[in-house]
Structures are given as C-alpha cells and as structure tokens.
C-alpha cells in the first residue's frame, strides 16, 4: 500500500528517493511522485501509473538536498496525475505526502473552500497541505504540531516547507514510519527496504509520535510535545536478499527459497534429545504456558490460512481449544476473551491495520497477544507481549509464499511445546521435531519437480473457475491455493471443504470445471476420494495432489496427479501448498500477468 520516502543530506536526493520508491513498489501502488526543494521553489513531479512514468518527466539535471516521494494506492479519488502525491499548498510553499485516511477531510475542505482556497485534487490528503499553509506562523515545526491537532483519522505524514528548507516534519498515527540514520544524511520511509542500501541504523516511530528530521540529527516528540528518547535498532537484512537474482520473478525466487526459510524458522528452537522446543520470545514462564486453556488466532489473508492450519495442529497436538478469526471482523466485534486465553496476531508484514487493531482490542481487554511475524521491528511485534519471528527474510512479491510456510513452522513449534507440557511424551516429541527437521528436504524434492508442474500448468492455463477441495488440514491449503491463483492470475478460484461440495458448490461442476483435490495420505483420504468420484461422475477436470502410495488408485479417476513426499499427516499442509504455489505461478506466467505486483493489490495493507 502507499509508500513514503524522504531524504535530507549532502547527496542529491532525487535518485535516492526514486530508488527508494522502487524498493517499495512491491507494496502495490497506482501513481507516484516526488517534491524537492530547489533554491527558491518546491519542484514537484507526479504521474499516474508505474514509477518509470514519473521518472520520464523528471528533468535530467534535477537535484536537491531535501525531498519527499510517494507511491499512492488510491482510496479517496481516482487514479490520476492530480490525485498522486505529493500535494502542494495553494501557494506552492509547502509539500506533503500522506499514507492513511483523513476522516474529517470533507468538513476541513469545506471550511477551506469557504475561506477562498481552491483544491486541485479529489484526495483527503490535500487538506493537510492547505491547512499547513493556513496555519503557518513563520515556524513550520509549530505549524505542523498545530495542524496535526485538526486532523482525525490515520496517517503517516511527511511535510517540507520552502521557507525552512533544513528539515522534514514527520508524524505517525496508524501508518508506519521509520527513520534511517546515515552520516550527514537522514532517511525516512514507511518501510526500511527503501533505504537499506544506505543504512541499517533505524528508529521506529510509534503511533502518536512526531519527528523533526535534519541532516545531522532528529528530534522526536510525542503528541503532547514532550521530547522522547528513541532506541536505535540495527536491521540485519542485507540488500542482496532484496535482489531477484536469476529468477524471472520475486515470487518464484521466494517459492524456491523455502527450504532455507523453513530451516531458519526452526533453527535454534528444537531440542532434539528431549523432543521439545524453546520459544524464548514468547515471554511466558513455564507456568503461564502450562496454564493456557484456549488459543485465539487473528490474521488476514494468507496469514489467516496459516492460522487455520495452526488451529488444527494446536488442537491435535496440544489438545487446547483454538479459534481463528479474520482480524477485520474480529476488531469490530465485542469479543469474548475468556480467562486463560492466549492470542496470536499472525502477520508477515507486521503492519496490517486490521490485525493490529484487533490485537490492541484484545490487549485493552487485559489479555496477552503474541505476534507471529516476519518483518523484524514492525508494529505488531513491537506492540505485542512477545512472539515468534519467522525469519523468512524479505518477502517482496505481493503474493505471500515463504512467509506462509514459516508461519506454519511457528505453529508446529508452539503446538509441540504446549503438547509436550500435556499429553505428548518424550518419544512422540522426538518423532515430531525430527519430522519438522526433515521438511526442508521434502520441500526441495517438490521444487526439483517444478518442470513437471510447469508442464501441467499449460493445460490449466486455458481453464477458468477453479475449485480447490480439501478436508481437515488440507482445507486451509485449498483456501490458500485458491487465493494464490486468483490474486496473481485473476482467474476465479474458490477453496471449499471437500465435504461441503454436496451442499452447493457441486452445482458448478461441468466438463469445463477444473477441480484441484488436496488429498495427502491421512485419515480423511478415503472421504476425499469419494468426493473425487462425485466430481468425476459430473465430468469435472481433476488434478490431485497426493502421496506416491495412492497414485495408482487416483490415476484411474484424476486427469493429472502431482506427487508429494510422505510426511506425518499433521505436517502435510506445508508440503501440499508448494505445488499449488508453483501451479499458480506458472498459470499466471502463461497468462502474461504482472506476477509480483498484481493489479489492485498491496503488500502491506495499512488501511482498513
Ligand atoms: C496473499 C497475501 C495477503 C496477506 C494479507 C495479510 O498472498 O499476501 O492476503 O496475507 O494481506 O498480510 P500480513 O500477513 O502482512 O498481515
């Protein structure tokens, strides 16, 4: 979703900001722009579409020492040059960029219009620039504080002022902002990826915090204007992790990284000889772990699907009642959080606004929330009471792949840990952790077969309206497989519990309907096999994901079969999803889709 980059220092800000915006492209956007202070004016260039459209209108000699840049994902007002950020004040002396939504903008805009201001865009954001102009008293810092008091809603704002060109004013309320500290230069961005090539020293702003950023220093305050001392953190991702290497897309690279990312998710956390797990980041004493009576999981999208898998695994291994809810629904309920409940907020980005707000609501009710997150230092892990970092490394493609499998590992580890405190004995524990350690090699085996999946994908590229069916631990995989396909190929796909098809979806099946059956060799195999026969009887085109053991049986009915290695059935979801990620990828590639940046989607969903 919208990206923010700001720079002040001794170097030319233009290439730094443009490069930073490109680093944030993966988050999704539909227009971009930049403002720089150049002697006696603020120069602003903005354009609908990809960043190269905006780059194409930048004068070759353009340079400056202070500037702000933005990638916009439209909310208020259509996708157009005029609605792109930055927005200038009417007199052109102030420029702002904004992520989030100004909820009272209609009323503010009306007042400003009554006072004679003429607006140029349809956005909510433009009122910020106009208010700053109206409130300006010769001290931009003070003006900025005053203006914030008039704004309702959520924001990450950067503002620069022609008359005071030595600093950028910054405020955060609900939309992430990170300061990067360089030598005689400072960066500020909505995502540290924007400036990782320059510095790894960062300061995370929290909600209700403001910063004045100068070339050599930054001053941070809270909304009561009290100075606050912020911790400087070091980011350990390096720039190479952000490169595509020899892969044609980030998504393919990330799919192929999974043996390694899965290994990182359990590295140092397994105690082999006693068949258990240590998760120090949970910040819970053994007694507190022992006392857990219920688990509550909140998440969105792919992370929600990981949570669903987690609920099956926790109930099975630990015998603890577990519920999973979509965060955007949960946050507006008046949820019942019973005593003894521990909650998990699952999020790759750690910034998803619905998950964050659901988490805060649980904490307001006095309960603890643990994060299962990938992006180190992001808001959810910072505000959570503890958690598990999954260490997938940067996930650039909008469609989540490696974060999903690492989230599953986090749940496998947690379920084993809690299970060992309850019904699981040492030998069972050893079996489980040994199997977890084998998973990366098994994923690699599937990846080695990618050519075969690529060939199968050709036939399925010509089809539409996919059904993905699975039972038990394969049901969340069916949902995730369908989500992957629809988001990157724009083909309609639906994930359904296999046992539910008779209650409606079977009406869809005819000779043109592709049906993907996820049916590892578990106790539900025969049940799903019966559903497969029902689909065959109606002429559906069947692709089955199964184990070698059942291939012979299935081949008589299915059109195509993808074989996955054997594993303990409790871990099957982590293997069955891999061919579905590849299948989606190859179908989207055959269709010529923009795989890493699918239309309308954003990597980090920071508006509700
Ligand atoms: C799907 C996808 C989204 C995210 C969802 C939650 O491929 O990427 O569905 O899973 O927006 O994002 P996080 O995990 O960052 O909270």
XYZ file of C-alpha atoms and ligand atoms in Angstrom:
624
model
C 0.000 0.000 0.000
C 1.177 3.634 -0.303
C 4.908 4.067 0.115
C 6.728 7.012 1.679
C 10.368 8.032 1.237
C 12.086 11.186 2.476
C 15.719 12.308 2.352
C 17.803 15.153 3.732
C 21.588 15.248 3.462
C 24.580 16.134 1.361
C 23.808 13.951 -1.643
C 21.372 14.508 -4.484
C 18.028 13.362 -3.072
C 16.406 12.620 -6.453
C 17.987 9.234 -7.322
C 17.861 8.199 -3.645
C 14.134 8.873 -3.409
C 13.305 7.349 -6.811
C 15.351 4.238 -5.977
C 13.664 4.080 -2.549
C 10.223 4.260 -4.157
C 11.194 1.422 -6.487
C 12.183 -0.636 -3.457
C 8.638 -0.127 -2.185
C 6.945 -0.937 -5.492
C 6.146 -4.419 -4.245
C 3.745 -2.927 -1.735
C 1.346 -2.023 -4.549
C 0.552 1.435 -5.955
C -1.046 3.166 -8.897
C 0.783 6.509 -9.156
C 3.948 8.119 -7.835
C 5.511 11.499 -7.261
C 8.360 13.486 -5.776
C 8.872 17.001 -4.366
C 12.261 18.563 -3.799
C 13.335 21.954 -2.530
C 15.450 23.706 -5.139
C 16.637 27.178 -4.210
C 13.541 29.375 -4.376
C 10.873 26.817 -5.144
C 9.484 23.414 -4.414
C 9.605 21.342 -7.588
C 7.005 18.590 -7.828
C 6.612 15.835 -10.423
C 3.895 13.213 -10.257
C 2.354 10.755 -12.630
C -0.278 8.084 -12.819
C 0.938 4.508 -13.354
C 4.350 2.963 -12.811
C 7.317 4.825 -11.340
C 9.013 4.915 -14.742
C 6.152 7.154 -15.959
C 7.096 9.650 -13.253
C 10.825 9.208 -13.888
C 10.243 10.014 -17.540
C 9.060 13.549 -16.668
C 11.957 14.341 -14.303
C 14.388 16.860 -15.824
C 17.825 15.248 -16.283
C 19.638 17.862 -14.216
C 17.125 17.771 -11.349
C 18.865 17.752 -7.981
C 18.311 18.837 -4.413
C 19.383 18.057 -0.874
C 15.942 17.588 0.634
C 12.934 15.846 -0.833
C 9.956 13.572 -0.320
C 8.496 10.890 -2.565
C 5.363 8.771 -2.567
C 3.705 5.808 -4.235
C -0.087 6.111 -3.964
C -2.647 3.332 -3.726
C -5.917 5.108 -4.415
C -8.522 5.377 -1.659
C -10.164 8.822 -1.931
C -10.250 9.980 -5.537
C -9.454 8.026 -8.690
C -6.076 7.099 -10.118
C -4.806 10.260 -11.833
C -1.846 12.617 -12.017
C -3.637 15.260 -9.972
C -4.537 12.847 -7.176
C -0.983 11.490 -6.962
C 1.159 12.732 -4.058
C 2.965 14.958 -3.101
C 0.330 17.622 -2.624
C 1.354 21.265 -2.571
C -0.240 24.000 -0.545
C -2.076 26.567 -2.633
C 0.890 28.970 -2.566
C 3.247 26.121 -3.514
C 5.499 26.693 -0.486
C 4.645 23.537 1.428
C 4.563 19.978 0.169
C 3.233 16.876 1.899
C 2.886 13.163 1.387
C 0.426 11.085 3.358
C -0.441 7.443 3.963
C -3.735 6.634 5.651
C -7.109 8.342 5.656
C -8.077 11.789 6.997
C -11.580 11.036 8.214
C -12.710 14.637 8.729
C -11.367 15.903 5.397
C -14.802 16.788 3.971
C -15.512 19.200 6.779
C -11.968 20.640 6.705
C -12.088 21.018 2.937
C -15.451 22.755 3.055
C -14.161 25.303 5.560
C -11.059 25.971 3.478
C -13.143 26.397 0.324
C -15.389 28.864 2.182
C -12.241 30.794 3.047
C -11.306 31.024 -0.624
C -8.957 28.073 -1.158
C -9.242 26.165 -4.429
C -8.423 22.487 -4.345
C -6.708 20.688 -7.197
C -7.319 17.046 -6.280
C -10.111 14.793 -5.031
C -7.977 13.377 -2.216
C -8.402 13.609 1.523
C -4.650 14.283 1.817
C -4.586 17.665 0.084
C -6.292 19.330 3.054
C -3.137 18.743 5.094
C -1.050 20.932 2.773
C -3.716 23.656 2.723
C -4.137 23.624 6.489
C -0.367 23.909 6.931
C -0.399 26.961 4.664
C -3.308 28.500 6.526
C -1.762 27.844 9.955
C 1.778 28.915 9.007
C 3.139 31.421 11.546
C 6.771 31.664 10.467
C 7.701 28.499 12.403
C 6.972 25.368 10.406
C 7.617 22.993 13.285
C 4.987 24.698 15.439
C 2.614 24.958 12.491
C 2.937 21.239 11.904
C 2.023 20.445 15.534
C -0.966 22.738 15.399
C -2.185 21.224 12.141
C -1.992 17.671 13.449
C -4.467 18.634 16.157
C -7.054 19.372 13.491
C -6.709 16.024 11.741
C -8.822 12.979 12.550
C -8.060 9.553 11.180
C -4.930 7.587 10.476
C -1.721 8.855 8.997
C 1.938 8.772 8.291
C 2.818 12.288 7.090
C 5.973 13.915 5.758
C 5.991 17.663 5.148
C 8.569 20.115 3.840
C 8.482 23.915 3.763
C 10.267 26.210 1.307
C 10.978 28.925 3.895
C 12.584 26.414 6.291
C 14.424 24.028 3.977
C 16.622 22.378 6.611
C 14.235 19.800 7.970
C 11.392 17.393 7.241
C 8.471 17.183 9.664
C 7.087 13.727 10.231
C 4.128 12.320 12.199
C 2.787 8.860 12.741
C -0.684 7.810 13.829
C -1.657 4.422 12.472
C 0.669 4.225 9.491
C 4.291 3.050 9.820
C 7.293 5.384 9.606
C 10.947 4.539 10.135
C 13.888 6.937 10.337
C 17.180 5.773 8.810
C 20.309 7.322 10.279
C 23.195 7.916 7.890
C 26.348 10.009 8.070
C 25.399 13.613 7.458
C 22.169 12.343 5.971
C 18.846 11.039 7.206
C 16.182 8.958 5.580
C 12.585 8.390 6.496
C 10.296 5.809 4.956
C 7.218 3.717 5.528
C 9.349 0.595 5.112
C 13.081 0.266 5.811
C 13.585 -1.557 2.497
C 13.525 1.900 0.898
C 16.908 2.880 2.345
C 18.583 -0.411 3.326
C 21.320 0.181 0.741
C 22.429 3.281 2.694
C 21.989 2.498 6.366
C 20.837 -0.237 8.678
C 20.591 2.025 11.731
C 16.931 2.772 12.250
C 14.470 4.335 14.664
C 10.888 3.094 14.611
C 8.327 5.798 15.275
C 5.300 4.676 17.254
C 1.758 5.973 16.903
C 1.317 9.488 18.309
C 4.959 10.377 17.699
C 6.435 13.238 15.713
C 9.942 13.808 14.412
C 11.844 16.790 13.103
C 14.488 15.374 10.797
C 17.555 17.379 9.948
C 20.712 16.397 8.086
C 22.690 15.543 11.213
C 20.061 14.875 13.826
C 16.465 14.039 14.509
C 14.282 15.191 17.381
C 11.391 13.008 18.475
C 8.354 14.082 20.497
C 5.019 12.644 21.457
C 1.733 14.333 20.591
C 1.865 16.215 23.919
C 5.096 17.717 22.516
C 7.253 16.144 25.229
C 10.705 15.108 23.973
C 11.224 11.370 23.854
C 14.373 9.318 23.570
C 14.123 6.599 20.940
C 16.151 3.401 20.719
C 18.334 2.966 17.635
C 17.959 -0.525 16.130
C 20.140 -2.321 13.616
C 18.422 -4.164 10.796
C 20.095 -7.419 9.862
C 18.649 -7.934 6.356
C 21.058 -7.077 3.599
C 20.389 -5.628 0.217
C 21.197 -8.870 -1.640
C 18.171 -10.508 -0.033
C 16.129 -7.944 -1.950
C 17.533 -8.834 -5.363
C 15.778 -11.158 -7.779
C 18.946 -12.995 -8.792
C 18.452 -15.297 -11.784
C 14.741 -15.789 -11.171
C 12.239 -14.251 -13.548
C 10.069 -13.055 -10.634
C 10.425 -12.461 -6.913
C 7.549 -14.857 -6.351
C 9.433 -17.731 -7.990
C 12.587 -16.828 -6.080
C 10.651 -16.826 -2.828
C 8.990 -20.169 -3.598
C 12.418 -21.662 -4.226
C 13.874 -20.105 -1.063
C 11.527 -22.138 1.107
C 13.857 -24.983 2.091
C 16.133 -22.314 3.566
C 13.443 -20.049 5.014
C 11.745 -23.029 6.687
C 15.080 -24.086 8.174
C 15.592 -20.566 9.544
C 12.127 -20.656 11.137
C 13.045 -23.611 13.365
C 16.810 -23.036 13.661
C 17.944 -22.994 17.280
C 14.440 -23.705 18.541
C 14.377 -27.528 18.596
C 15.736 -29.567 21.492
C 16.181 -32.892 19.740
C 17.168 -35.205 22.582
C 14.080 -34.496 24.679
C 11.741 -33.901 21.762
C 10.655 -30.397 22.616
C 11.027 -26.798 21.577
C 12.150 -23.499 23.057
C 10.494 -20.256 22.070
C 12.124 -17.652 24.284
C 10.428 -14.764 22.509
C 7.018 -15.764 23.845
C 7.999 -14.117 27.142
C 5.859 -16.630 29.036
C 7.002 -18.595 32.067
C 6.614 -22.410 32.021
C 3.752 -21.926 34.467
C 1.998 -19.469 32.155
C 2.450 -21.860 29.223
C 1.105 -24.700 31.306
C -1.934 -22.639 32.280
C -3.036 -21.830 28.707
C -6.609 -23.013 28.339
C -7.539 -21.511 24.994
C -5.812 -20.122 21.943
C -7.236 -17.357 19.825
C -5.680 -16.541 16.435
C -6.325 -13.348 14.454
C -4.975 -12.613 10.983
C -5.883 -11.674 7.407
C -5.473 -13.362 4.022
C -2.683 -15.888 3.764
C -1.742 -15.382 7.408
C -5.342 -16.279 8.305
C -4.951 -19.514 6.353
C -1.764 -20.251 8.300
C -3.772 -19.582 11.461
C -6.395 -22.123 10.342
C -3.689 -24.744 9.926
C -2.376 -23.693 13.338
C -5.778 -24.307 14.923
C -5.920 -27.905 13.669
C -2.345 -28.555 14.784
C -2.685 -26.987 18.244
C -5.921 -28.840 18.954
C -4.444 -32.120 17.750
C -1.039 -31.986 19.413
C -1.728 -29.853 22.465
C -5.451 -30.532 22.979
C -6.065 -26.831 23.582
C -9.264 -25.339 22.144
C -8.276 -22.924 19.378
C -10.333 -20.453 17.406
C -9.239 -18.447 14.391
C -10.833 -15.228 13.227
C -10.372 -12.833 10.372
C -8.986 -9.713 12.003
C -11.184 -7.268 10.062
C -14.255 -8.997 11.506
C -12.869 -9.591 14.949
C -11.855 -5.976 15.550
C -15.430 -4.698 15.315
C -16.963 -7.396 17.474
C -17.146 -7.185 21.188
C -15.042 -10.298 21.505
C -15.242 -12.609 24.478
C -11.739 -13.235 25.721
C -12.025 -15.883 28.397
C -9.564 -16.311 31.228
C -6.638 -18.486 30.276
C -6.733 -17.377 26.616
C -3.557 -16.571 24.768
C -3.905 -14.832 21.420
C -1.712 -14.831 18.343
C -1.623 -11.998 15.809
C -0.202 -13.524 12.631
C 1.206 -11.150 10.039
C 4.025 -11.301 7.518
C 4.402 -7.523 7.364
C 3.582 -6.851 10.990
C 1.728 -3.746 9.758
C -1.701 -4.985 8.640
C -4.031 -2.433 10.153
C -6.930 -4.810 10.882
C -4.669 -7.300 12.641
C -3.006 -4.508 14.592
C -6.321 -3.035 15.740
C -7.716 -6.472 16.632
C -4.597 -7.050 18.699
C -4.991 -3.741 20.517
C -8.630 -4.562 21.295
C -7.584 -7.858 22.912
C -4.899 -6.089 24.920
C -7.452 -3.487 26.056
C -9.433 -6.369 27.486
C -6.406 -7.264 29.571
C -5.193 -10.321 27.659
C -1.809 -11.022 26.139
C -1.208 -11.152 22.402
C 1.803 -12.854 20.847
C 2.954 -11.981 17.341
C 3.914 -14.433 14.624
C 5.585 -12.006 12.251
C 8.283 -11.797 9.642
C 9.315 -8.146 9.439
C 11.570 -7.506 12.399
C 10.764 -4.332 14.282
C 7.392 -3.827 12.587
C 4.462 -2.534 14.615
C 2.748 -5.787 15.615
C 5.840 -7.401 17.155
C 6.733 -4.105 18.823
C 3.319 -3.777 20.443
C 2.785 -7.472 21.188
C 3.551 -9.072 24.528
C 6.016 -11.454 22.910
C 6.040 -13.799 19.957
C 7.903 -15.669 17.314
C 9.775 -14.087 14.435
C 9.609 -16.460 11.474
C 12.797 -15.145 9.807
C 11.663 -15.762 6.220
C 13.758 -12.820 5.028
C 12.196 -10.041 2.945
C 9.138 -11.170 1.015
C 8.917 -8.855 -1.972
C 6.280 -10.485 -4.209
C 2.819 -9.340 -3.227
C 1.582 -12.939 -3.095
C 2.810 -14.460 0.123
C 4.583 -17.829 -0.171
C 7.610 -18.346 2.040
C 6.079 -16.404 4.933
C 3.133 -18.836 4.916
C 5.289 -21.959 5.264
C 7.358 -20.308 8.002
C 4.184 -19.317 9.866
C 3.200 -22.991 9.761
C 6.545 -23.883 11.326
C 5.876 -21.370 14.128
C 2.573 -23.136 14.859
C 4.166 -26.595 14.660
C 6.761 -25.479 17.200
C 4.244 -23.878 19.526
C 1.900 -26.890 19.371
C 4.784 -29.262 20.108
C 5.927 -27.113 23.027
C 2.484 -26.952 24.608
C 1.734 -30.564 23.652
C 4.850 -31.720 25.496
C 3.568 -29.996 28.620
C 0.371 -32.020 28.289
C -0.258 -35.370 26.592
C 2.785 -35.802 24.370
C 5.571 -37.982 25.718
C 9.253 -37.626 25.007
C 9.348 -40.210 22.207
C 6.390 -38.702 20.403
C 8.064 -35.310 20.823
C 11.264 -36.644 19.265
C 9.287 -38.034 16.331
C 7.614 -34.680 15.780
C 10.710 -32.487 15.949
C 12.641 -34.941 13.775
C 9.941 -34.714 11.153
C 9.960 -30.906 11.322
C 13.696 -31.012 10.630
C 13.079 -33.172 7.545
C 10.559 -30.781 5.999
C 13.054 -28.535 4.130
C 14.442 -31.538 2.194
C 10.942 -32.674 1.319
C 10.051 -29.192 0.073
C 13.223 -29.298 -2.015
C 12.077 -32.591 -3.545
C 8.843 -30.947 -4.710
C 10.745 -27.965 -6.087
C 13.012 -30.334 -8.033
C 9.847 -31.447 -9.805
C 8.877 -27.911 -10.869
C 9.311 -28.645 -14.586
C 6.583 -31.263 -14.362
C 4.246 -28.784 -12.642
C 5.116 -26.164 -15.256
C 4.042 -28.611 -17.988
C 0.759 -29.393 -16.260
C 0.118 -25.663 -15.834
C -0.094 -25.224 -19.598
C -3.291 -27.211 -19.820
C -4.857 -25.481 -16.793
C -3.999 -22.031 -18.130
C -6.785 -22.458 -20.661
C -9.403 -23.055 -17.948
C -11.276 -20.825 -15.516
C -13.439 -21.107 -12.393
C -11.269 -23.416 -10.332
C -12.444 -25.295 -7.280
C -9.859 -26.294 -4.665
C -11.061 -29.049 -2.348
C -9.544 -30.476 0.813
C -10.562 -31.778 4.214
C -9.041 -31.229 7.643
C -5.521 -29.860 7.321
C -5.984 -29.689 3.561
C -8.942 -27.322 3.801
C -6.832 -24.244 4.684
C -4.492 -25.312 1.881
C -7.458 -25.346 -0.506
C -8.261 -21.774 0.577
C -4.659 -20.700 0.202
C -4.256 -22.434 -3.174
C -7.358 -20.662 -4.476
C -6.197 -17.299 -3.105
C -2.770 -17.668 -4.750
C -4.321 -18.464 -8.110
C -6.886 -15.667 -8.097
C -4.568 -12.935 -6.872
C -1.829 -13.427 -9.442
C -3.693 -14.838 -12.486
C -7.082 -13.073 -11.994
C -8.801 -16.421 -12.651
C -11.743 -17.143 -10.449
C -10.975 -19.781 -7.836
C -12.727 -20.940 -4.712
C -11.446 -23.061 -1.833
C -14.109 -25.334 -0.358
C -14.050 -28.046 2.314
C -14.407 -31.223 0.226
C -17.280 -32.411 2.406
C -19.233 -29.249 1.616
C -19.458 -29.618 -2.150
C -22.674 -31.590 -1.916
C -24.207 -28.659 -0.069
C -23.950 -26.353 -3.048
C -20.689 -25.992 -4.980
C -21.182 -29.283 -6.840
C -23.778 -27.415 -8.910
C -20.871 -25.593 -10.571
C -19.239 -28.718 -11.918
C -19.410 -29.465 -15.615
C -16.949 -30.691 -18.247
C -15.059 -27.399 -18.182
C -14.589 -27.103 -14.401
C -11.067 -27.685 -13.087
C -11.124 -29.197 -9.590
C -7.912 -29.423 -7.574
C -8.035 -32.105 -4.899
C -5.593 -31.810 -1.992
C -5.520 -35.298 -0.558
C -2.407 -36.393 1.334
C -2.406 -39.842 2.824
C -4.231 -39.073 6.059
C -7.300 -40.440 7.847
C -9.555 -38.358 5.580
C -8.122 -39.631 2.308
C -10.955 -42.080 1.567
C -13.587 -39.433 2.286
C -11.983 -37.011 -0.160
C -11.580 -39.855 -2.653
C -15.364 -40.312 -2.608
C -15.777 -36.606 -3.380
C -13.388 -37.041 -6.269
C -15.611 -39.748 -7.702
C -18.611 -37.461 -7.390
C -16.777 -34.798 -9.372
C -15.650 -37.329 -11.977
C -19.240 -38.517 -12.403
C -20.136 -34.950 -13.398
C -17.281 -34.593 -15.855
C -15.027 -32.172 -13.901
C -11.330 -31.915 -14.844
C -9.373 -33.300 -11.900
C -5.883 -32.535 -10.662
C -4.853 -34.309 -7.489
C -2.041 -33.562 -5.030
C -1.314 -36.847 -3.253
C 1.327 -39.256 -1.988
C 3.008 -41.950 -4.079
C 1.149 -44.634 -2.138
C -2.220 -43.541 -3.575
C -1.183 -42.631 -7.111
C -2.349 -45.894 -8.662
C -5.782 -45.579 -7.120
C -6.197 -41.932 -8.092
C -4.826 -42.222 -11.617
C -7.908 -44.147 -12.693
C -10.034 -41.088 -11.916
C -7.899 -37.952 -11.974
C -6.665 -36.302 -15.159
C -3.398 -35.221 -13.559
C -1.513 -36.112 -10.423
C 1.245 -34.280 -8.568
C 3.055 -36.461 -6.069
C 4.431 -35.069 -2.828
C 6.783 -36.821 -0.376
C 5.399 -38.675 2.653
C 5.288 -36.856 5.977
C 3.493 -37.113 9.305
C -0.055 -36.171 8.303
C -0.078 -33.311 10.856
C 2.590 -31.528 8.744
C 1.048 -32.273 5.337
C -0.169 -28.685 4.738
C 3.397 -27.458 4.468
C 4.069 -29.842 1.576
C 0.727 -29.754 -0.246
C 0.862 -25.972 -0.620
C 4.166 -25.987 -2.536
C 2.831 -27.478 -5.831
C -0.136 -25.083 -5.602
C 2.185 -22.078 -5.306
C 4.091 -23.301 -8.354
C 0.931 -24.083 -10.307
C -0.455 -20.572 -9.693
C 2.854 -19.040 -10.626
C 3.136 -20.895 -13.946
C -0.502 -20.285 -14.883
C -0.085 -16.546 -14.211
C 3.159 -16.537 -16.178
C 1.482 -18.246 -19.142
C -1.240 -15.587 -18.995
C 1.363 -12.818 -19.032
C 0.231 -11.353 -15.696
C 2.227 -8.902 -13.595
C 3.038 -11.643 -11.086
C 4.997 -9.718 -8.458
C 2.657 -6.742 -8.464
C -0.832 -7.977 -9.272
C -3.409 -5.334 -10.100
C -5.219 -3.621 -7.207
C -3.225 -5.456 -4.537
C -0.812 -4.154 -1.958
C 1.819 -5.994 0.024
C 1.194 -4.245 3.253
C -2.431 -3.358 3.925
C -2.262 -0.301 6.120
C -5.782 0.985 5.509
C -8.928 -0.838 6.511
C -1.889 -13.097 -0.072
C -1.411 -12.009 0.741
C -2.381 -11.316 1.634
C -1.754 -11.151 3.022
C -2.681 -10.318 3.932
C -2.120 -10.216 5.336
O -0.862 -13.642 -0.855
O -0.275 -11.667 0.697
O -3.581 -11.999 1.713
O -1.538 -12.418 3.562
O -2.814 -9.044 3.392
O -0.861 -9.626 5.333
P 0.110 -9.764 6.560
O 0.498 -11.212 6.658
O 1.273 -8.892 6.220
O -0.642 -9.315 7.768
